[in-house]
Coordinates of C-alpha atoms in Angstrom, one line a residue:
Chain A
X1 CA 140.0 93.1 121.7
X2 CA 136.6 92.1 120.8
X3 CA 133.9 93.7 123.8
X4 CA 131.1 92.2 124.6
X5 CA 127.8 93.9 126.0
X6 CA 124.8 92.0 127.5
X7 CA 121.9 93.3 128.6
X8 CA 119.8 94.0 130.4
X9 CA 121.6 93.9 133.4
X10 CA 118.7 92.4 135.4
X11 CA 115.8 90.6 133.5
X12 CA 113.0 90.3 136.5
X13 CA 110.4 87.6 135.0
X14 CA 107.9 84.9 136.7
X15 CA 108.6 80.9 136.4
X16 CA 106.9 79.8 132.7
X17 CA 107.5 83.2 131.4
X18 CA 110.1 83.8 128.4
X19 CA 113.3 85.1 128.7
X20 CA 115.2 86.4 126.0
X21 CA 119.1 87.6 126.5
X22 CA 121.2 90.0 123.9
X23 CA 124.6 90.2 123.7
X24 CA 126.6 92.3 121.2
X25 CA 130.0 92.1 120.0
X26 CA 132.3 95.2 119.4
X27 CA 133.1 93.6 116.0
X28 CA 132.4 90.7 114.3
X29 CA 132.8 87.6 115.8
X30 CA 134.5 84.7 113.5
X31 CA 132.4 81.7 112.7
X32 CA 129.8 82.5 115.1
X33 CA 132.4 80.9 117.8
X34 CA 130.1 82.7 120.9
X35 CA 129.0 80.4 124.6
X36 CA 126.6 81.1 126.9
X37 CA 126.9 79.8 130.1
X38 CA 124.5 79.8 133.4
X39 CA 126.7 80.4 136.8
X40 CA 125.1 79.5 140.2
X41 CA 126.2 81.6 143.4
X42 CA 128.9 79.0 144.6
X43 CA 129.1 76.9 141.1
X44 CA 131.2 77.4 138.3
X45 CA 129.8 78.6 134.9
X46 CA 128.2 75.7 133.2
X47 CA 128.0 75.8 129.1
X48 CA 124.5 76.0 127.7
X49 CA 125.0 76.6 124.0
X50 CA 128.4 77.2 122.0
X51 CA 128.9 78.1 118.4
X52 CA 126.1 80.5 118.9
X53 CA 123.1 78.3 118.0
X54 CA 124.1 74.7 119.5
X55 CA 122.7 73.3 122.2
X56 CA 125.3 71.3 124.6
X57 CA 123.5 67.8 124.7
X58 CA 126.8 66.3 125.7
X59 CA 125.9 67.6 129.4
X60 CA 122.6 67.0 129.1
X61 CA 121.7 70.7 128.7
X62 CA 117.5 70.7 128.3
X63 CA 115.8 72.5 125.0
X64 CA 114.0 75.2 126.6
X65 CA 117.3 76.8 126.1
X66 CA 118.4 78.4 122.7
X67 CA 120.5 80.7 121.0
X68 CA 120.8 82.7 117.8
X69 CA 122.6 85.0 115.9
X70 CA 125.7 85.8 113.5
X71 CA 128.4 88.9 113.2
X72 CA 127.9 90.8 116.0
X73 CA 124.4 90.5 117.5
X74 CA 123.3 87.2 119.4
X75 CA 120.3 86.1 122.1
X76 CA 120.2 83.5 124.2
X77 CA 116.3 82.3 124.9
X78 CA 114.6 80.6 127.5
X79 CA 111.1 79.3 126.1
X80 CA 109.8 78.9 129.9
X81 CA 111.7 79.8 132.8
X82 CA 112.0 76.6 135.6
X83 CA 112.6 78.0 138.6
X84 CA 116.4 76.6 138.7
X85 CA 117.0 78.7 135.8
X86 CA 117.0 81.9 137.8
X87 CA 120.8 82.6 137.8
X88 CA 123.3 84.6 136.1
X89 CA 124.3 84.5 132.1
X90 CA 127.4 85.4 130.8
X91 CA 128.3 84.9 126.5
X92 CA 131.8 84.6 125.9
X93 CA 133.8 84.7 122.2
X94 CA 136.4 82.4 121.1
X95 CA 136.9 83.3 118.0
X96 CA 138.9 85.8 117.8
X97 CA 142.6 84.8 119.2
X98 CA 144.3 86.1 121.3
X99 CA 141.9 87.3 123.8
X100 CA 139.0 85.1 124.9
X101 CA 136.1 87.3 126.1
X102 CA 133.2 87.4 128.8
X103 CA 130.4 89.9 128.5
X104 CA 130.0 91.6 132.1
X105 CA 126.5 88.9 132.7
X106 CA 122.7 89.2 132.5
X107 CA 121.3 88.1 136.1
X108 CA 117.9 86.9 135.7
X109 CA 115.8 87.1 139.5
X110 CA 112.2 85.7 140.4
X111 CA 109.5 88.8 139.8
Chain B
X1 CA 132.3 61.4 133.0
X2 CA 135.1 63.8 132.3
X3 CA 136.3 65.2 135.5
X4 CA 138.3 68.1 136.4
X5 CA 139.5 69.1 140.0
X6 CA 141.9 71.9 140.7
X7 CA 144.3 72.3 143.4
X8 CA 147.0 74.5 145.1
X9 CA 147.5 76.9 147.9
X10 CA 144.8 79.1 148.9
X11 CA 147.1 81.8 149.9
X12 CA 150.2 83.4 148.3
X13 CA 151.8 86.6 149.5
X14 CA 152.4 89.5 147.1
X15 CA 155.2 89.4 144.6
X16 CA 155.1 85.5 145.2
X17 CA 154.2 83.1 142.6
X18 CA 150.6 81.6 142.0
X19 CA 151.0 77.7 141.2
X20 CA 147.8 75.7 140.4
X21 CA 147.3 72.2 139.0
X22 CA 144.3 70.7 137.4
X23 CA 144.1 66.9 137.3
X24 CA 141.9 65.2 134.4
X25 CA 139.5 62.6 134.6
X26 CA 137.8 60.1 132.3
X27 CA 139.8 61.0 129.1
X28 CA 143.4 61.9 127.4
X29 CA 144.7 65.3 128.1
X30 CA 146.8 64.4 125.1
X31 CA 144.3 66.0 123.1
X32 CA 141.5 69.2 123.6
X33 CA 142.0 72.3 124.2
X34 CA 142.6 72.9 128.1
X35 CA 142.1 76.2 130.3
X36 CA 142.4 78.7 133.0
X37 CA 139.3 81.2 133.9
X38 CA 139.6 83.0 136.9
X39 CA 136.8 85.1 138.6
X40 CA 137.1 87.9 141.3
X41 CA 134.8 88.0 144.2
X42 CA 131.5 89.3 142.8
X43 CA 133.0 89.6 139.3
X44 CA 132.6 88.4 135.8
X45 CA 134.9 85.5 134.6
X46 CA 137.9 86.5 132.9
X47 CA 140.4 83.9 130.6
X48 CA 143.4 83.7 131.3
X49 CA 144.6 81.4 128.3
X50 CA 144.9 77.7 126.9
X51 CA 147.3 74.9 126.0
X52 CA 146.7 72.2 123.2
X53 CA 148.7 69.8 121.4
X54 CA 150.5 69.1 124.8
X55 CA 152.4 72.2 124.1
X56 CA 150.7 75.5 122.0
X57 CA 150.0 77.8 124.3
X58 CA 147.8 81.3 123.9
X59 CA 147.1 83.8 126.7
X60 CA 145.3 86.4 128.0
X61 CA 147.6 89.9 126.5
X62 CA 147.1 91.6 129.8
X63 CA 148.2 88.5 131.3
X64 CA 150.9 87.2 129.1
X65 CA 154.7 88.5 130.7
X66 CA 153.6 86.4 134.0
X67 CA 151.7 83.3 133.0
X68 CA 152.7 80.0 132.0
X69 CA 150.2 77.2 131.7
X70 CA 152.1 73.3 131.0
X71 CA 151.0 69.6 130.1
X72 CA 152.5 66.7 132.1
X73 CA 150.6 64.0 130.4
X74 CA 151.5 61.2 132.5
X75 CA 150.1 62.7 135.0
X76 CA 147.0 63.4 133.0
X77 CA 147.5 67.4 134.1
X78 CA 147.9 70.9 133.4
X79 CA 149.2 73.3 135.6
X80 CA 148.9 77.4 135.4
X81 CA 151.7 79.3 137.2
X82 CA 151.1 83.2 137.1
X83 CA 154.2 85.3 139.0
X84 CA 154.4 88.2 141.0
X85 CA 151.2 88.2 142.0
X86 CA 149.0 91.0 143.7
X87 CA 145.8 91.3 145.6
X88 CA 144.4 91.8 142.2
X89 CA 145.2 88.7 141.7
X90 CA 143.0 87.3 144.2
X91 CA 139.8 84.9 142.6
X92 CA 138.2 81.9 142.2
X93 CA 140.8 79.9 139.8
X94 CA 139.0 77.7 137.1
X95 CA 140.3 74.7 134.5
X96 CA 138.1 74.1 132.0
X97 CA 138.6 71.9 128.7
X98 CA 137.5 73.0 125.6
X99 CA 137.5 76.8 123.5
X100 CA 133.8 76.6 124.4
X101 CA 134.4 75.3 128.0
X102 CA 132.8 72.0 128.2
X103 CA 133.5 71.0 131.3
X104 CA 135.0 73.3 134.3
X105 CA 136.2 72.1 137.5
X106 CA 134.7 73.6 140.6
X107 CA 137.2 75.9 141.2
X108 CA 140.0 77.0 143.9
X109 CA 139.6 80.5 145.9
X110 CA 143.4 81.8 145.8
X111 CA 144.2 85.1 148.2
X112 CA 146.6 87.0 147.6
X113 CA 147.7 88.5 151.2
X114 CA 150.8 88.8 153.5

Protein backbone atom coordinates (compact mmCIF):
# COMPACT_ATOMS: atom_id res chain seq x y z
CA UNK A 1 0.00 0.00 0.00
CA UNK A 2 1.46 3.19 -1.24
CA UNK A 3 0.99 6.19 1.88
CA UNK A 4 0.61 9.34 1.19
CA UNK A 5 1.59 12.41 3.49
CA UNK A 6 0.60 16.06 2.87
CA UNK A 7 1.56 18.80 4.69
CA UNK A 8 1.29 21.09 6.29
CA UNK A 9 -1.74 20.32 7.91
CA UNK A 10 -3.01 23.90 7.91
CA UNK A 11 -1.35 26.43 5.44
CA UNK A 12 -2.77 30.03 7.01
CA UNK A 13 -2.07 32.69 3.96
CA UNK A 14 -3.86 36.08 2.85
CA UNK A 15 -5.98 36.25 -0.66
CA UNK A 16 -3.06 37.09 -3.69
CA UNK A 17 -0.52 35.34 -1.59
CA UNK A 18 1.07 31.86 -2.93
CA UNK A 19 0.33 28.75 -1.76
CA UNK A 20 2.39 25.84 -2.29
CA UNK A 21 1.21 22.07 -1.19
CA UNK A 22 3.67 18.88 -0.67
CA UNK A 23 2.70 15.58 -0.80
CA UNK A 24 4.97 12.54 -0.51
CA UNK A 25 4.51 9.05 -1.46
CA UNK A 26 5.72 6.03 0.70
CA UNK A 27 7.23 4.67 -2.61
CA UNK A 28 7.28 5.50 -5.98
CA UNK A 29 4.33 6.26 -7.67
CA UNK A 30 3.95 4.72 -11.42
CA UNK A 31 3.71 7.18 -14.26
CA UNK A 32 3.29 10.08 -12.13
CA UNK A 33 -0.57 8.83 -12.05
CA UNK A 34 -1.16 11.41 -8.72
CA UNK A 35 -4.75 14.03 -8.39
CA UNK A 36 -5.30 16.84 -6.47
CA UNK A 37 -8.57 17.78 -5.67
CA UNK A 38 -10.16 20.97 -3.79
CA UNK A 39 -13.26 19.77 -1.33
CA UNK A 40 -15.75 22.41 -0.12
CA UNK A 41 -17.59 21.80 3.42
CA UNK A 42 -20.82 20.31 1.94
CA UNK A 43 -19.33 19.54 -1.88
CA UNK A 44 -17.70 16.66 -3.10
CA UNK A 45 -13.97 16.73 -4.02
CA UNK A 46 -13.56 18.42 -7.27
CA UNK A 47 -10.29 17.35 -9.55
CA UNK A 48 -7.75 20.17 -10.09
CA UNK A 49 -4.82 18.46 -11.77
CA UNK A 50 -4.21 14.60 -12.49
CA UNK A 51 -1.17 12.88 -13.82
CA UNK A 52 0.73 15.02 -11.48
CA UNK A 53 1.36 18.13 -13.72
CA UNK A 54 -2.03 18.47 -15.88
CA UNK A 55 -4.31 20.90 -15.37
CA UNK A 56 -8.19 19.59 -15.72
CA UNK A 57 -9.36 22.15 -18.51
CA UNK A 58 -12.24 19.71 -19.27
CA UNK A 59 -14.05 21.34 -16.06
CA UNK A 60 -12.89 24.47 -16.61
CA UNK A 61 -10.30 24.35 -13.82
CA UNK A 62 -8.38 28.11 -13.89
CA UNK A 63 -4.36 28.30 -14.25
CA UNK A 64 -3.51 29.77 -11.07
CA UNK A 65 -3.43 26.20 -10.17
CA UNK A 66 -0.40 23.85 -10.88
CA UNK A 67 1.32 20.87 -10.00
CA UNK A 68 4.66 19.18 -10.22
CA UNK A 69 6.61 16.38 -9.44
CA UNK A 70 7.72 12.67 -10.26
CA UNK A 71 8.61 9.35 -7.97
CA UNK A 72 7.65 10.14 -4.78
CA UNK A 73 7.63 13.95 -4.09
CA UNK A 74 4.86 16.22 -5.63
CA UNK A 75 3.37 20.03 -4.94
CA UNK A 76 0.41 21.43 -5.89
CA UNK A 77 0.71 25.51 -6.28
CA UNK A 78 -1.57 28.22 -6.14
CA UNK A 79 0.12 31.35 -7.99
CA UNK A 80 -2.52 33.73 -6.04
CA UNK A 81 -4.91 32.66 -3.69
CA UNK A 82 -8.89 33.88 -4.70
CA UNK A 83 -10.74 33.87 -1.88
CA UNK A 84 -12.93 30.70 -3.09
CA UNK A 85 -9.80 28.84 -3.08
CA UNK A 86 -9.68 28.64 0.66
CA UNK A 87 -10.74 24.98 1.16
CA UNK A 88 -9.33 21.72 1.79
CA UNK A 89 -6.67 19.69 -0.64
CA UNK A 90 -6.32 16.20 -0.75
CA UNK A 91 -3.65 14.17 -3.58
CA UNK A 92 -4.62 10.88 -4.33
CA UNK A 93 -2.43 7.92 -6.40
CA UNK A 94 -3.84 5.74 -8.98
CA UNK A 95 -1.13 4.13 -10.00
CA UNK A 96 -0.40 1.63 -8.13
CA UNK A 97 -3.45 -1.19 -8.26
CA UNK A 98 -4.97 -2.44 -6.05
CA UNK A 99 -5.37 0.24 -3.53
CA UNK A 100 -6.27 3.78 -4.69
CA UNK A 101 -5.02 6.28 -2.12
CA UNK A 102 -5.94 9.70 -0.37
CA UNK A 103 -3.35 11.68 1.54
CA UNK A 104 -5.07 12.69 5.08
CA UNK A 105 -5.58 16.69 3.26
CA UNK A 106 -3.93 20.15 3.54
CA UNK A 107 -6.73 22.73 4.72
CA UNK A 108 -5.73 26.04 3.61
CA UNK A 109 -7.79 29.09 6.05
CA UNK A 110 -7.86 32.98 5.44
CA UNK A 111 -4.78 34.53 7.75
CA UNK B 1 -22.42 17.90 -19.27
CA UNK B 2 -21.66 14.57 -17.75
CA UNK B 3 -23.78 14.00 -14.79
CA UNK B 4 -23.76 11.69 -11.97
CA UNK B 5 -26.38 11.43 -9.14
CA UNK B 6 -26.37 8.76 -6.47
CA UNK B 7 -29.17 7.21 -4.72
CA UNK B 8 -30.34 4.70 -2.01
CA UNK B 9 -31.38 4.47 1.57
CA UNK B 10 -29.99 6.77 4.02
CA UNK B 11 -30.18 4.31 6.76
CA UNK B 12 -29.27 0.57 7.06
CA UNK B 13 -29.09 -1.39 10.28
CA UNK B 14 -26.02 -3.31 11.28
CA UNK B 15 -25.14 -6.58 9.63
CA UNK B 16 -27.58 -5.36 6.84
CA UNK B 17 -26.54 -4.76 3.34
CA UNK B 18 -25.60 -1.24 1.92
CA UNK B 19 -27.16 -0.94 -1.72
CA UNK B 20 -26.37 2.25 -3.77
CA UNK B 21 -26.97 3.25 -7.40
CA UNK B 22 -25.35 5.82 -9.44
CA UNK B 23 -27.16 6.91 -12.63
CA UNK B 24 -25.04 8.48 -15.60
CA UNK B 25 -25.72 11.44 -17.57
CA UNK B 26 -24.64 12.92 -20.86
CA UNK B 27 -22.41 9.89 -21.98
CA UNK B 28 -21.98 5.85 -22.34
CA UNK B 29 -21.26 4.03 -19.21
CA UNK B 30 -20.17 1.44 -21.69
CA UNK B 31 -16.83 2.84 -21.55
CA UNK B 32 -14.56 4.77 -18.50
CA UNK B 33 -13.53 3.80 -15.60
CA UNK B 34 -16.52 4.21 -12.94
CA UNK B 35 -16.24 4.57 -8.91
CA UNK B 36 -17.09 4.44 -5.37
CA UNK B 37 -15.33 7.04 -2.76
CA UNK B 38 -16.76 7.18 0.44
CA UNK B 39 -15.94 9.76 3.21
CA UNK B 40 -16.67 9.59 7.04
CA UNK B 41 -18.01 12.54 8.88
CA UNK B 42 -15.04 14.95 9.21
CA UNK B 43 -12.75 12.47 7.44
CA UNK B 44 -10.54 12.12 4.46
CA UNK B 45 -12.00 10.31 1.37
CA UNK B 46 -11.27 6.72 1.12
CA UNK B 47 -11.79 4.40 -2.37
CA UNK B 48 -13.54 1.88 -2.31
CA UNK B 49 -12.92 0.38 -5.89
CA UNK B 50 -13.85 0.55 -9.76
CA UNK B 51 -15.52 -1.28 -12.63
CA UNK B 52 -14.55 -0.82 -16.40
CA UNK B 53 -15.19 -2.64 -19.44
CA UNK B 54 -18.82 -3.24 -18.15
CA UNK B 55 -17.42 -5.83 -16.03
CA UNK B 56 -13.43 -5.67 -14.51
CA UNK B 57 -13.73 -4.91 -11.36
CA UNK B 58 -10.79 -3.79 -8.57
CA UNK B 59 -11.39 -2.93 -4.96
CA UNK B 60 -10.29 -1.51 -2.04
CA UNK B 61 -8.21 -4.85 -0.02
CA UNK B 62 -9.64 -3.84 3.20
CA UNK B 63 -12.85 -3.66 1.52
CA UNK B 64 -12.84 -6.60 -0.85
CA UNK B 65 -14.78 -9.94 0.94
CA UNK B 66 -17.99 -7.45 1.14
CA UNK B 67 -18.13 -5.26 -1.91
CA UNK B 68 -19.50 -5.65 -5.15
CA UNK B 69 -19.83 -2.84 -7.57
CA UNK B 70 -22.01 -3.90 -11.16
CA UNK B 71 -22.81 -2.19 -14.73
CA UNK B 72 -26.46 -2.36 -15.96
CA UNK B 73 -25.86 -0.49 -19.08
CA UNK B 74 -29.27 -0.05 -20.28
CA UNK B 75 -29.88 1.67 -17.59
CA UNK B 76 -26.81 3.82 -17.97
CA UNK B 77 -25.75 2.67 -14.15
CA UNK B 78 -23.55 1.30 -11.64
CA UNK B 79 -24.39 0.19 -8.49
CA UNK B 80 -22.05 -0.53 -5.28
CA UNK B 81 -23.48 -3.07 -2.75
CA UNK B 82 -21.12 -3.51 0.42
CA UNK B 83 -22.65 -6.27 3.13
CA UNK B 84 -22.75 -6.60 6.64
CA UNK B 85 -22.31 -3.34 7.30
CA UNK B 86 -21.30 -1.45 10.64
CA UNK B 87 -21.40 2.00 12.09
CA UNK B 88 -18.08 2.16 10.56
CA UNK B 89 -19.62 2.01 7.69
CA UNK B 90 -21.40 5.14 8.13
CA UNK B 91 -20.24 8.21 5.25
CA UNK B 92 -20.91 10.28 2.69
CA UNK B 93 -21.09 7.66 -0.49
CA UNK B 94 -19.47 9.06 -3.79
CA UNK B 95 -19.56 7.77 -7.76
CA UNK B 96 -17.11 9.25 -9.58
CA UNK B 97 -16.00 8.34 -13.28
CA UNK B 98 -12.57 8.18 -14.13
CA UNK B 99 -9.03 6.70 -12.24
CA UNK B 100 -8.43 10.42 -11.83
CA UNK B 101 -12.07 11.24 -10.83
CA UNK B 102 -13.29 13.57 -13.33
CA UNK B 103 -16.50 14.07 -12.43
CA UNK B 104 -18.13 12.94 -8.83
CA UNK B 105 -21.65 13.05 -8.01
CA UNK B 106 -22.79 15.03 -4.97
CA UNK B 107 -22.93 12.32 -2.78
CA UNK B 108 -25.48 10.24 -0.46
CA UNK B 109 -24.99 10.35 3.53
CA UNK B 110 -25.70 6.50 4.52
CA UNK B 111 -26.07 5.73 8.59
CA UNK B 112 -25.57 2.84 9.65
CA UNK B 113 -27.86 2.52 12.94
CA UNK B 114 -30.60 0.21 14.41
Amino acid sequence: EIVLTQSPGTLSLSPGERATLSCRASQSIAGSNLAWYQQKPGQAPRLLIYAASIRATAIDIPDRFSGSGSGTDFTLTISRLEPEDFAVYYCQQYGSSPLYTFGQGTKVEIK
Amino acid sequence: QVQLQESGPGLVKPSETLSLTCTVSGGSISIFYWSWIRQPPGKGPEWIGYIYDSGTTNYNPSLKSRVTISVDTSKNQFSLKLTSVTAADTAVYYCARDRELTYWGQGTLVTVSS
